[in-house]
Coordinates of N, CA, C and O in Angstrom, one line a residue:
F127 N 64.8 -42.9 -32.5 CA 63.6 -42.7 -31.7 C 63.8 -42.2 -30.3 O 62.9 -41.6 -29.8
S128 N 65.0 -42.4 -29.8 CA 65.2 -42.0 -28.4 C 65.2 -40.5 -28.4 O 64.7 -39.9 -27.4
E129 N 65.6 -39.8 -29.4 CA 65.6 -38.3 -29.4 C 64.1 -37.8 -29.4 O 63.7 -36.9 -28.8
I130 N 63.3 -38.5 -30.2 CA 61.9 -38.1 -30.3 C 61.2 -38.4 -29.0 O 60.3 -37.6 -28.6
V131 N 61.4 -39.5 -28.4 CA 60.8 -39.8 -27.1 C 61.2 -38.8 -26.0 O 60.4 -38.4 -25.2
K132 N 62.5 -38.4 -26.0 CA 62.9 -37.4 -25.0 C 62.2 -36.1 -25.2 O 61.7 -35.4 -24.3
R133 N 62.0 -35.6 -26.5 CA 61.3 -34.4 -26.8 C 59.8 -34.5 -26.4 O 59.3 -33.6 -25.8
A134 N 59.2 -35.6 -26.7 CA 57.8 -35.8 -26.4 C 57.7 -35.8 -24.8 O 56.7 -35.2 -24.3
W135 N 58.6 -36.5 -24.1 CA 58.5 -36.5 -22.7 C 58.6 -35.1 -22.1 O 57.9 -34.7 -21.2
R136 N 59.5 -34.3 -22.6 CA 59.7 -32.9 -22.2 C 58.4 -32.1 -22.4 O 58.0 -31.3 -21.6
E137 N 57.8 -32.3 -23.5 CA 56.5 -31.6 -23.9 C 55.4 -32.0 -22.9 O 54.7 -31.2 -22.4
V138 N 55.3 -33.3 -22.6 CA 54.3 -33.8 -21.6 C 54.6 -33.1 -20.3 O 53.6 -32.6 -19.6
I139 N 55.8 -33.1 -19.8 CA 56.1 -32.5 -18.5 C 55.8 -31.0 -18.5 O 55.2 -30.5 -17.6
T140 N 56.2 -30.4 -19.6 CA 56.0 -28.9 -19.7 C 54.5 -28.6 -19.7 O 54.0 -27.7 -19.0
D141 N 53.7 -29.4 -20.4 CA 52.3 -29.2 -20.5 C 51.6 -29.4 -19.1 O 50.8 -28.7 -18.7
R142 N 52.1 -30.4 -18.4 CA 51.5 -30.7 -17.0 C 51.9 -29.6 -16.1 O 51.1 -29.2 -15.2
M143 N 53.1 -29.1 -16.2 CA 53.5 -28.0 -15.3 C 52.7 -26.7 -15.6 O 52.2 -26.0 -14.7
K144 N 52.5 -26.4 -16.9 CA 51.7 -25.3 -17.3 C 50.2 -25.4 -16.7 O 49.7 -24.5 -16.2
E145 N 49.7 -26.6 -16.9 CA 48.4 -26.9 -16.4 C 48.3 -26.7 -14.8 O 47.4 -26.1 -14.3
T146 N 49.3 -27.2 -14.1 CA 49.3 -27.0 -12.7 C 49.4 -25.5 -12.3 O 48.7 -25.1 -11.4
F147 N 50.3 -24.8 -13.0 CA 50.4 -23.4 -12.7 C 49.1 -22.6 -13.0 O 48.7 -21.7 -12.3
T148 N 48.5 -23.0 -14.1 CA 47.2 -22.3 -14.5 C 46.2 -22.6 -13.4 O 45.5 -21.7 -13.0
K149 N 46.1 -23.8 -12.9 CA 45.1 -24.2 -11.9 C 45.4 -23.4 -10.6 O 44.5 -22.9 -10.0
A150 N 46.7 -23.3 -10.3 CA 47.0 -22.6 -9.1 C 46.7 -21.1 -9.2 O 46.2 -20.5 -8.2
A151 N 46.9 -20.5 -10.4 CA 46.6 -19.1 -10.6 C 45.1 -18.9 -10.5 O 44.7 -17.9 -9.9
L152 N 44.3 -19.7 -11.1 CA 42.9 -19.6 -11.0 C 42.4 -19.7 -9.6 O 41.5 -19.0 -9.2
A153 N 43.0 -20.7 -8.9 CA 42.6 -20.8 -7.5 C 42.9 -19.6 -6.6 O 42.1 -19.1 -5.8
E154 N 44.1 -19.0 -6.9 CA 44.5 -17.8 -6.2 C 43.5 -16.7 -6.5 O 43.1 -15.9 -5.7
E155 N 43.2 -16.5 -7.8 CA 42.3 -15.5 -8.3 C 40.9 -15.6 -7.6 O 40.3 -14.7 -7.2
T156 N 40.4 -16.9 -7.6 CA 39.1 -17.2 -6.9 C 39.2 -16.8 -5.4 O 38.3 -16.2 -4.9
D157 N 40.3 -17.2 -4.8 CA 40.4 -16.9 -3.4 C 40.5 -15.4 -3.1 O 39.9 -14.9 -2.2
A158 N 41.1 -14.7 -4.0 CA 41.2 -13.2 -3.9 C 39.8 -12.6 -4.1 O 39.5 -11.6 -3.3
K159 N 39.0 -13.1 -5.0 CA 37.7 -12.6 -5.2 C 36.8 -12.8 -4.0 O 36.1 -12.0 -3.6
E160 N 36.9 -14.1 -3.5 CA 36.1 -14.4 -2.3 C 36.5 -13.5 -1.1 O 35.7 -13.0 -0.3
E161 N 37.8 -13.3 -0.9 CA 38.3 -12.5 0.2 C 37.8 -11.0 0.0 O 37.4 -10.4 1.0
Q162 N 37.8 -10.5 -1.2 CA 37.4 -9.2 -1.5 C 35.9 -9.1 -1.2 O 35.4 -8.1 -0.6
A163 N 35.1 -10.1 -1.5 CA 33.7 -10.1 -1.2 C 33.4 -10.1 0.3 O 32.6 -9.4 0.8
Q164 N 34.2 -10.8 1.0 CA 34.1 -10.9 2.5 C 34.4 -9.5 3.1 O 33.8 -9.0 4.0
V165 N 35.5 -8.9 2.6 CA 35.9 -7.6 3.1 C 34.8 -6.6 2.8 O 34.5 -5.7 3.6
S166 N 34.2 -6.6 1.6 CA 33.1 -5.7 1.2 C 31.9 -5.9 2.2 O 31.3 -4.9 2.6
A167 N 31.6 -7.1 2.4 CA 30.4 -7.4 3.3 C 30.7 -6.9 4.7 O 29.8 -6.3 5.4
I168 N 31.9 -7.1 5.2 CA 32.3 -6.7 6.6 C 32.3 -5.1 6.6 O 31.7 -4.5 7.5
T169 N 32.8 -4.5 5.6 CA 32.8 -3.0 5.5 C 31.4 -2.5 5.5 O 31.1 -1.5 6.2
E170 N 30.5 -3.1 4.7 CA 29.1 -2.6 4.7 C 28.5 -2.8 6.0 O 27.8 -1.9 6.5
N171 N 28.7 -3.9 6.7 CA 28.1 -4.0 8.0 C 28.7 -3.0 9.0 O 27.9 -2.5 9.9
V172 N 30.0 -2.7 9.0 CA 30.5 -1.7 9.9 C 30.0 -0.4 9.6 O 29.6 0.4 10.5
V173 N 29.8 0.0 8.3 CA 29.2 1.3 8.0 C 27.8 1.4 8.6 O 27.4 2.4 9.1
K174 N 27.0 0.3 8.4 CA 25.7 0.3 9.0 C 25.7 0.4 10.5 O 24.9 1.1 11.0
E175 N 26.6 -0.3 11.1 CA 26.7 -0.2 12.6 C 27.1 1.2 13.0 O 26.6 1.8 14.0
I176 N 28.0 1.9 12.3 CA 28.4 3.2 12.6 C 27.3 4.2 12.4 O 27.0 5.0 13.3
S177 N 26.6 4.1 11.3 CA 25.5 5.0 11.0 C 24.3 4.7 11.9 O 23.5 5.5 12.2
G178 N 24.2 3.5 12.4 CA 23.2 3.1 13.3 C 21.9 2.7 12.6 O 21.0 2.2 13.3
T179 N 21.8 2.8 11.4 CA 20.6 2.5 10.6 C 20.6 1.0 10.4 O 21.5 0.5 9.7
T180 N 19.5 0.3 10.8 CA 19.5 -1.1 10.6 C 18.6 -1.4 9.4 O 17.9 -0.5 8.9
E181 N 18.7 -2.6 8.9 CA 17.8 -3.0 7.7 C 16.4 -2.9 8.1 O 15.5 -2.5 7.3
E182 N 16.0 -3.2 9.3 CA 14.6 -3.1 9.8 C 14.1 -1.7 9.7 O 13.0 -1.4 9.3
E183 N 15.0 -0.8 10.1 CA 14.6 0.7 10.1 C 14.4 1.1 8.6 O 13.5 1.9 8.3
M184 N 15.3 0.6 7.7 CA 15.2 1.0 6.3 C 13.9 0.4 5.7 O 13.2 1.1 5.0
E185 N 13.5 -0.8 6.1 CA 12.3 -1.4 5.7 C 11.1 -0.6 6.2 O 10.1 -0.3 5.5
A186 N 11.1 -0.2 7.4 CA 10.0 0.7 8.0 C 9.9 2.0 7.3 O 8.8 2.5 7.0
Y187 N 11.1 2.6 6.9 CA 11.1 3.8 6.2 C 10.4 3.6 4.8 O 9.6 4.5 4.4
R188 N 10.6 2.5 4.2 CA 10.0 2.2 2.9 C 8.4 2.1 3.1 O 7.7 2.5 2.3
I189 N 8.1 1.4 4.2 CA 6.6 1.3 4.5 C 6.0 2.6 4.7 O 4.9 2.9 4.2
V190 N 6.6 3.5 5.5 CA 6.0 4.8 5.8 C 5.9 5.6 4.5 O 4.9 6.2 4.2
R191 N 6.9 5.5 3.7 CA 6.8 6.2 2.4 C 5.7 5.7 1.5 O 5.0 6.5 0.9
A192 N 5.5 4.4 1.5 CA 4.4 3.8 0.7 C 3.0 4.3 1.3 O 2.1 4.5 0.5
I193 N 2.9 4.4 2.6 CA 1.7 4.8 3.2 C 1.4 6.3 2.8 O 0.3 6.6 2.4
V194 N 2.3 7.2 3.0 CA 2.1 8.6 2.9 C 2.2 9.1 1.5 O 1.8 10.3 1.2
R195 N 2.5 8.3 0.5 CA 2.6 8.7 -0.9 C 1.3 9.2 -1.4 O 1.3 9.9 -2.4
E196 N 0.2 8.8 -0.8 CA -1.1 9.2 -1.3 C -1.4 10.7 -1.0 O -2.2 11.3 -1.7
V197 N -0.6 11.3 0.0 CA -0.9 12.7 0.3 C 0.3 13.6 0.1 O 0.2 14.8 0.1
V198 N 1.5 13.0 -0.2 CA 2.7 13.9 -0.4 C 3.6 13.1 -1.4 O 3.6 11.9 -1.4
D199 N 4.4 13.9 -2.1 CA 5.4 13.3 -3.0 C 6.5 12.6 -2.1 O 7.0 13.3 -1.2
V200 N 6.8 11.4 -2.4 CA 7.7 10.6 -1.5 C 9.1 11.2 -1.5 O 9.9 10.9 -0.6
K201 N 9.5 12.0 -2.5 CA 10.8 12.7 -2.5 C 10.9 13.6 -1.3 O 12.0 14.0 -0.9
R202 N 9.8 14.1 -0.7 CA 9.9 15.0 0.4 C 10.0 14.2 1.7 O 10.3 14.9 2.8
V203 N 9.8 12.9 1.7 CA 9.9 12.1 2.9 C 11.3 11.7 3.1 O 11.9 11.1 2.2
T204 N 11.9 12.0 4.3 CA 13.3 11.6 4.5 C 13.4 10.9 5.9 O 12.5 10.9 6.7
M205 N 14.5 10.3 6.1 CA 14.8 9.6 7.3 C 16.0 10.2 8.0 O 17.0 10.4 7.3
R206 N 16.0 10.3 9.3 CA 17.2 10.8 10.0 C 17.3 9.9 11.2 O 16.4 9.8 12.1
D207 N 18.4 9.2 11.3 CA 18.7 8.3 12.4 C 19.5 8.9 13.5 O 20.4 9.7 13.2
S208 N 19.1 8.7 14.7 CA 19.9 9.1 15.9 C 20.1 7.9 16.8 O 19.7 6.8 16.4
Q209 N 20.8 8.1 17.9 CA 21.1 6.9 18.8 C 19.8 6.4 19.4 O 19.7 5.2 19.6
S210 N 18.9 7.2 19.8 CA 17.7 6.7 20.5 C 16.5 6.4 19.6 O 15.6 5.6 20.0
Y211 N 16.4 7.0 18.4 CA 15.3 6.7 17.5 C 15.6 7.1 16.1 O 16.7 7.7 15.8
C212 N 14.8 6.7 15.2 CA 14.9 7.0 13.8 C 13.7 7.8 13.4 O 12.5 7.3 13.5
A213 N 13.9 9.0 12.9 CA 12.7 9.9 12.6 C 12.4 9.9 11.1 O 13.4 9.9 10.3
M214 N 11.2 9.9 10.8 CA 10.7 10.1 9.4 C 10.2 11.5 9.4 O 9.3 11.9 10.2
L215 N 10.7 12.3 8.4 CA 10.4 13.7 8.4 C 9.9 14.2 7.0 O 10.2 13.6 6.0
I216 N 9.3 15.3 7.0 CA 8.9 16.0 5.8 C 9.9 17.0 5.5 O 10.3 17.8 6.4
D217 N 10.4 17.1 4.3 CA 11.4 18.1 3.8 C 12.7 18.1 4.7 O 13.4 19.1 4.8
D218 N 13.0 16.9 5.3 CA 14.2 16.8 6.1 C 14.2 17.9 7.2 O 15.3 18.4 7.6
N219 N 13.1 18.2 7.7 CA 12.9 19.3 8.7 C 12.5 18.6 10.0 O 11.4 18.0 10.1
N220 N 13.3 18.7 11.1 CA 13.0 18.0 12.3 C 11.8 18.7 13.0 O 11.3 18.2 14.0
R221 N 11.2 19.8 12.5 CA 10.0 20.4 13.0 C 8.8 19.8 12.4 O 7.7 20.2 12.7
K222 N 9.0 18.9 11.4 CA 7.9 18.3 10.7 C 8.0 16.8 10.7 O 8.1 16.1 9.7
P223 N 7.9 16.2 11.9 CA 8.1 14.7 12.0 C 6.8 14.0 11.7 O 5.7 14.4 12.0
I224 N 6.9 12.9 10.9 CA 5.8 12.1 10.6 C 5.6 11.1 11.7 O 4.6 10.8 12.2
C225 N 6.7 10.4 12.0 CA 6.8 9.4 13.1 C 8.2 9.2 13.5 O 9.1 9.7 12.9
R226 N 8.3 8.5 14.6 CA 9.7 8.1 15.1 C 9.6 6.6 15.3 O 8.6 6.0 15.8
L227 N 10.7 5.9 15.0 CA 10.8 4.5 15.2 C 11.8 4.3 16.4 O 13.0 4.7 16.3
H228 N 11.3 3.6 17.4 CA 12.2 3.3 18.6 C 12.4 1.8 18.5 O 11.8 1.0 19.2
F229 N 13.4 1.4 17.7 CA 13.7 0.0 17.5 C 14.9 -0.5 18.2 O 15.4 -1.6 18.0
N230 N 15.6 0.4 19.0 CA 16.9 0.0 19.5 C 16.8 -0.9 20.8 O 17.8 -1.5 21.1
G231 N 15.7 -0.9 21.4 CA 15.5 -1.7 22.6 C 15.0 -3.1 22.3 O 14.9 -3.5 21.2
S232 N 14.7 -3.8 23.4 CA 14.1 -5.2 23.2 C 12.7 -5.1 22.7 O 12.3 -6.0 22.0
K233 N 12.0 -4.1 23.0 CA 10.6 -3.9 22.5 C 10.7 -2.8 21.4 O 11.4 -1.8 21.6
K234 N 9.8 -2.9 20.5 CA 9.8 -1.9 19.4 C 8.6 -1.0 19.5 O 7.5 -1.5 19.7
Y235 N 8.8 0.3 19.3 CA 7.7 1.2 19.4 C 7.7 2.1 18.2 O 8.8 2.4 17.6
I236 N 6.6 2.6 17.8 CA 6.5 3.7 16.8 C 5.9 4.9 17.5 O 4.9 4.8 18.3
G237 N 6.5 6.0 17.3 CA 6.0 7.3 17.9 C 5.2 8.0 16.9 O 5.7 8.5 15.9
L238 N 3.9 8.2 17.2 CA 3.0 9.0 16.3 C 2.7 10.3 17.0 O 2.7 10.4 18.2
F239 N 2.5 11.3 16.1 CA 2.3 12.7 16.6 C 0.9 13.2 16.4 O 0.2 12.8 15.4
N240 N 0.4 14.0 17.4 CA -0.9 14.6 17.3 C -0.8 16.0 16.8 O 0.3 16.5 16.4
E241 N -1.9 16.8 16.8 CA -1.9 18.1 16.3 C -1.0 19.1 17.1 O -0.5 20.1 16.6
Q242 N -0.8 18.8 18.4 CA 0.1 19.6 19.2 C 1.6 19.1 19.1 O 2.4 19.5 19.9
K243 N 1.8 18.2 18.2 CA 3.2 17.6 18.0 C 3.7 16.9 19.2 O 4.9 16.9 19.5
Q244 N 2.8 16.3 19.9 CA 3.1 15.5 21.1 C 3.2 14.0 20.6 O 2.3 13.5 19.9
E245 N 4.3 13.3 21.0 CA 4.5 12.0 20.6 C 3.8 11.0 21.5 O 3.9 11.1 22.7
E246 N 3.2 10.0 20.8 CA 2.5 8.9 21.5 C 3.2 7.6 21.1 O 3.2 7.3 19.9
R247 N 3.9 6.9 22.0 CA 4.6 5.7 21.7 C 3.6 4.5 21.7 O 2.9 4.3 22.6
I248 N 3.6 3.7 20.6 CA 2.8 2.6 20.5 C 3.6 1.4 20.2 O 4.5 1.4 19.3
L249 N 3.4 0.3 21.0 CA 4.1 -0.9 20.9 C 3.8 -1.6 19.6 O 2.6 -1.7 19.2
V250 N 4.8 -2.0 18.8 CA 4.5 -2.8 17.6 C 5.2 -4.1 17.7 O 6.3 -4.2 18.2
E251 N 4.5 -5.2 17.2 CA 5.1 -6.5 17.2 C 6.1 -6.7 16.0 O 7.1 -7.4 16.2
G252 N 5.7 -6.1 14.9 CA 6.5 -6.3 13.7 C 6.3 -5.1 12.8 O 5.5 -4.2 13.1
L253 N 7.0 -5.1 11.6 CA 6.8 -4.0 10.7 C 5.4 -3.9 10.1 O 5.0 -2.8 9.8
D254 N 4.7 -5.0 10.0 CA 3.4 -5.0 9.4 C 2.4 -4.2 10.3 O 1.4 -3.6 9.8
D255 N 2.7 -4.0 11.6 CA 1.9 -3.2 12.5 C 1.9 -1.7 12.1 O 1.0 -1.0 12.5
I256 N 2.9 -1.3 11.4 CA 2.9 0.1 10.9 C 1.7 0.4 10.1 O 1.1 1.5 10.1
F257 N 1.3 -0.6 9.3 CA 0.1 -0.3 8.4 C -1.2 -0.1 9.2 O -2.1 0.6 8.7
K258 N -1.2 -0.5 10.4 CA -2.4 -0.3 11.2 C -2.6 1.2 11.6 O -3.6 1.6 11.9
H259 N -1.5 1.9 11.5 CA -1.5 3.4 11.8 C -1.4 4.3 10.6 O -1.0 5.4 10.7
A260 N -1.8 3.8 9.5 CA -1.7 4.5 8.2 C -2.5 5.8 8.3 O -1.9 6.9 7.8
E261 N -3.7 5.8 8.8 CA -4.5 7.1 8.8 C -3.8 8.1 9.7 O -3.8 9.3 9.3
R262 N -3.2 7.7 10.8 CA -2.5 8.7 11.7 C -1.3 9.3 11.0 O -0.9 10.4 11.1
L263 N -0.6 8.4 10.2 CA 0.6 8.9 9.5 C 0.2 9.9 8.4 O 0.9 10.9 8.3
K264 N -0.8 9.6 7.7 CA -1.3 10.5 6.7 C -1.8 11.8 7.3 O -1.5 12.9 6.7
A265 N -2.4 11.7 8.4 CA -2.9 12.9 9.1 C -1.8 13.8 9.5 O -1.8 15.1 9.4
A266 N -0.7 13.2 10.0 CA 0.5 14.0 10.4 C 1.1 14.8 9.2 O 1.4 15.9 9.3
V267 N 1.1 14.1 8.0 CA 1.6 14.7 6.8 C 0.7 15.9 6.4 O 1.2 17.0 6.1
V268 N -0.6 15.6 6.4 CA -1.6 16.7 6.0 C -1.4 17.9 6.9 O -1.6 19.0 6.4
M269 N -1.2 17.6 8.2 CA -1.1 18.7 9.1 C 0.1 19.7 8.7 O -0.1 20.9 8.8
Y270 N 1.2 19.2 8.2 CA 2.3 20.0 7.8 C 2.1 20.6 6.5 O 2.7 21.7 6.1
L271 N 1.3 20.0 5.6 CA 1.0 20.6 4.3 C 0.1 21.8 4.3 O 0.1 22.6 3.5
N272 N -0.8 21.9 5.4 CA -1.8 22.9 5.5 C -1.2 24.2 6.1 O -0.4 24.2 6.9

């Protein structure tokens, strides 16, 4: 029986070692996945910072597109971000601005254009205030379509 007990004991020890190594490998794999996710998130944030486009500006772009879709195909509405403002344009043409978003300062403004293409800055409290200017946004688009 002593030989059988020795073999059984070796098997128990071998099984426990395999189990420990397997757990360690899974933990390492999980840590690697978490680390990769963190690196991806940081990279995404850096790209956003470099490009200057914030999530708030992207949401405002979606709102403007939703408003003007009644008068123009939304594929023609584009966004161009610069350091001082974010412009919503028709046909990616800076001579056809729909509006400008001045969200970089402590106060947020939307720049709306009249028939002479003069910008009027209007203070906005939040993104929902953009809907208050829907008629002027549509009028700007119609002006370029005629």
